[in-house]
GROMACS .gro file of C-alpha atoms in nm:
model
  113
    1UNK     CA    1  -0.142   0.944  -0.537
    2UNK     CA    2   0.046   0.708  -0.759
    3UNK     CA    3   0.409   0.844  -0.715
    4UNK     CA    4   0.374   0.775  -0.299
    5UNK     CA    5   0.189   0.511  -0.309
    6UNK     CA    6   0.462   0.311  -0.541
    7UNK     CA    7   0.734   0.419  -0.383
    8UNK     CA    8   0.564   0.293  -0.035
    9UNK     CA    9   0.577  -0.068  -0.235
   10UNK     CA   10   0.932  -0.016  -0.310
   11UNK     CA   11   1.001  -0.009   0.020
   12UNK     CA   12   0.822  -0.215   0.176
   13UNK     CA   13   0.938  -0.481  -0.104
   14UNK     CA   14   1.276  -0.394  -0.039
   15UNK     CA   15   1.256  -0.397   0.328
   16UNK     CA   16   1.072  -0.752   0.312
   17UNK     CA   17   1.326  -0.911   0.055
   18UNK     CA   18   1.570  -0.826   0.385
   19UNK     CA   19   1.399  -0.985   0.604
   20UNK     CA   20   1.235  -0.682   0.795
   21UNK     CA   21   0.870  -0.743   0.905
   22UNK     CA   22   0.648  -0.469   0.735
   23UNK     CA   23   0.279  -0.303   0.869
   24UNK     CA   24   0.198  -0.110   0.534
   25UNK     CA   25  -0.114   0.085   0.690
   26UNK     CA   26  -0.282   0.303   0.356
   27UNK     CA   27  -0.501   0.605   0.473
   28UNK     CA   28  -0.704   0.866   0.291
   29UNK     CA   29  -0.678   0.861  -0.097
   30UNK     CA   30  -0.409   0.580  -0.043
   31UNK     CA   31  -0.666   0.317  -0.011
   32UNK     CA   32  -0.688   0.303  -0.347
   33UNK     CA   33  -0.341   0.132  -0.354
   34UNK     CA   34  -0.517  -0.166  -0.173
   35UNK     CA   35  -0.818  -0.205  -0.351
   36UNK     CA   36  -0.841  -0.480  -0.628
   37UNK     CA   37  -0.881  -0.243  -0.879
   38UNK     CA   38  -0.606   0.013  -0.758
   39UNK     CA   39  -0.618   0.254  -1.038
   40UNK     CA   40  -0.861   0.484  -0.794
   41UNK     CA   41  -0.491   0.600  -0.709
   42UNK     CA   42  -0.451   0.983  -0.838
   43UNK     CA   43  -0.225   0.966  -1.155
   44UNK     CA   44  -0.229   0.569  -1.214
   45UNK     CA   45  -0.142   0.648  -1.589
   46UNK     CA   46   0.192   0.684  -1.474
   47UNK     CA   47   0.255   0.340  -1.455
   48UNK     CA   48   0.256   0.287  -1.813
   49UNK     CA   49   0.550   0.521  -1.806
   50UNK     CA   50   0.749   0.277  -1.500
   51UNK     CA   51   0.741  -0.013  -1.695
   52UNK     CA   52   0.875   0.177  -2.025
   53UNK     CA   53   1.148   0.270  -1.806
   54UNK     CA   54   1.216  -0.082  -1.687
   55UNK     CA   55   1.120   0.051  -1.330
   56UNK     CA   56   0.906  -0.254  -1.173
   57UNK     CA   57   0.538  -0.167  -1.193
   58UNK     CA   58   0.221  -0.097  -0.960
   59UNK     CA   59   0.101  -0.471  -0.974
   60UNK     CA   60   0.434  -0.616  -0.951
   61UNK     CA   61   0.548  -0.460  -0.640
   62UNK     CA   62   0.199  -0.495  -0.490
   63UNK     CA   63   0.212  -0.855  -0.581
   64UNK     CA   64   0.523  -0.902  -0.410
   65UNK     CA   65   0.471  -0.762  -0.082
   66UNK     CA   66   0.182  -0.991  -0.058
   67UNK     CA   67   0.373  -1.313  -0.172
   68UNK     CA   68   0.627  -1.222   0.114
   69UNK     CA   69   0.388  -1.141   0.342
   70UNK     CA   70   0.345  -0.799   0.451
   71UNK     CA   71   0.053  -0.679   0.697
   72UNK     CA   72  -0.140  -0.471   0.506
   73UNK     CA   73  -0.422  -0.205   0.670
   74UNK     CA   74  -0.620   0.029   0.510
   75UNK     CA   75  -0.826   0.303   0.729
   76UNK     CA   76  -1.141   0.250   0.829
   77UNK     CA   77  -1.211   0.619   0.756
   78UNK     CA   78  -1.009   0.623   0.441
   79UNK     CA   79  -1.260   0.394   0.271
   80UNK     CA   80  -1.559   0.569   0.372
   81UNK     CA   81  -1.372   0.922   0.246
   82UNK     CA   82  -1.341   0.700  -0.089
   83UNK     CA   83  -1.658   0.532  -0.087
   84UNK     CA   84  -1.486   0.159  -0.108
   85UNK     CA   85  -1.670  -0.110   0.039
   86UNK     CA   86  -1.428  -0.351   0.251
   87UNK     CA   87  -1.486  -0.589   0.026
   88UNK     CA   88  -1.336  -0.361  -0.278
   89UNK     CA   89  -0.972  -0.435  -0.101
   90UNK     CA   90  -0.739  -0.727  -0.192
   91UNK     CA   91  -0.824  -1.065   0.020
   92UNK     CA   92  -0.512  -0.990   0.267
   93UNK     CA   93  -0.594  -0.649   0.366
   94UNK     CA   94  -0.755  -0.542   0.724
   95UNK     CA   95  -0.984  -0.264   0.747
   96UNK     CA   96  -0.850  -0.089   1.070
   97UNK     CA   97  -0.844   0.285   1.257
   98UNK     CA   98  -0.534   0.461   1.308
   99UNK     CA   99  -0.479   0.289   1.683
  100UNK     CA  100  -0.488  -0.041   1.539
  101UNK     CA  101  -0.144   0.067   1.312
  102UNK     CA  102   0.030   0.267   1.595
  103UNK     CA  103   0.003  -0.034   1.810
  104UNK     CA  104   0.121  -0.309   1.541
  105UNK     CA  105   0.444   0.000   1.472
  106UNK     CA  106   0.504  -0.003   1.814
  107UNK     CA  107   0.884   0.014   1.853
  108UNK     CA  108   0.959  -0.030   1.484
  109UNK     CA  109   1.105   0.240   1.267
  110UNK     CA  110   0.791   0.395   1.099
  111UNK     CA  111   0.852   0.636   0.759
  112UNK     CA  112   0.538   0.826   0.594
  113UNK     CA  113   0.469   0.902   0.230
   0.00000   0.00000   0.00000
């Protein structure tokens, strides 16, 4: 949903603006949050409600883990749950399986939403 998926972008913007390297892999319903149009996400209304609270939106987090360069994966089986087409998924995204990500976090600190 919305609330995990944005708070993924928080820190993988944050962790990026240190100077961390970042694998952001999105599975299931997350997809969404990698597709062009990412307001597939459950509860995407809620951004509305961010930027009223001056908390930086959807778009502009997502915007700025691409600009600095984050590796961005979304599930193979995640987009066939979802019914996305590879080609629904922003230009930097790769469609990969679940080995693909553990071996890219190998030996980095991983957190899940």
């Amino acid at each position: 949903g919305y609330e995990r998926a944005h708070y993924a972008l928080v820190l993988a913007a944050s962790a990026l603006a240190l100077g961390r390297s970042v694998v952001l892999f999105a599975a299931g319903g997350g997809v969404h949050a990698l597709a062009r149009d990412w307001r597939g996400l459950r509860d995407s209304g809620r951004d509305a409600d961010m930027a009223a609270r001056g908390v930086a939106t959807f778009a502009t987090l997502r915007d700025a883990v691409v600009e600095l360069e984050c590796a961005l994966l979304a599930c193979e089986a995640g987009l066939r749950v979802c019914g996305l087409a590879p080609d629904a998924l922003l230009p930097s995204v790769r469609v990969a399986g679940v080995p693909t990500f553990l071996d890219a976090a190998r030996g980095r600190q991983v957190i899940t939403l």
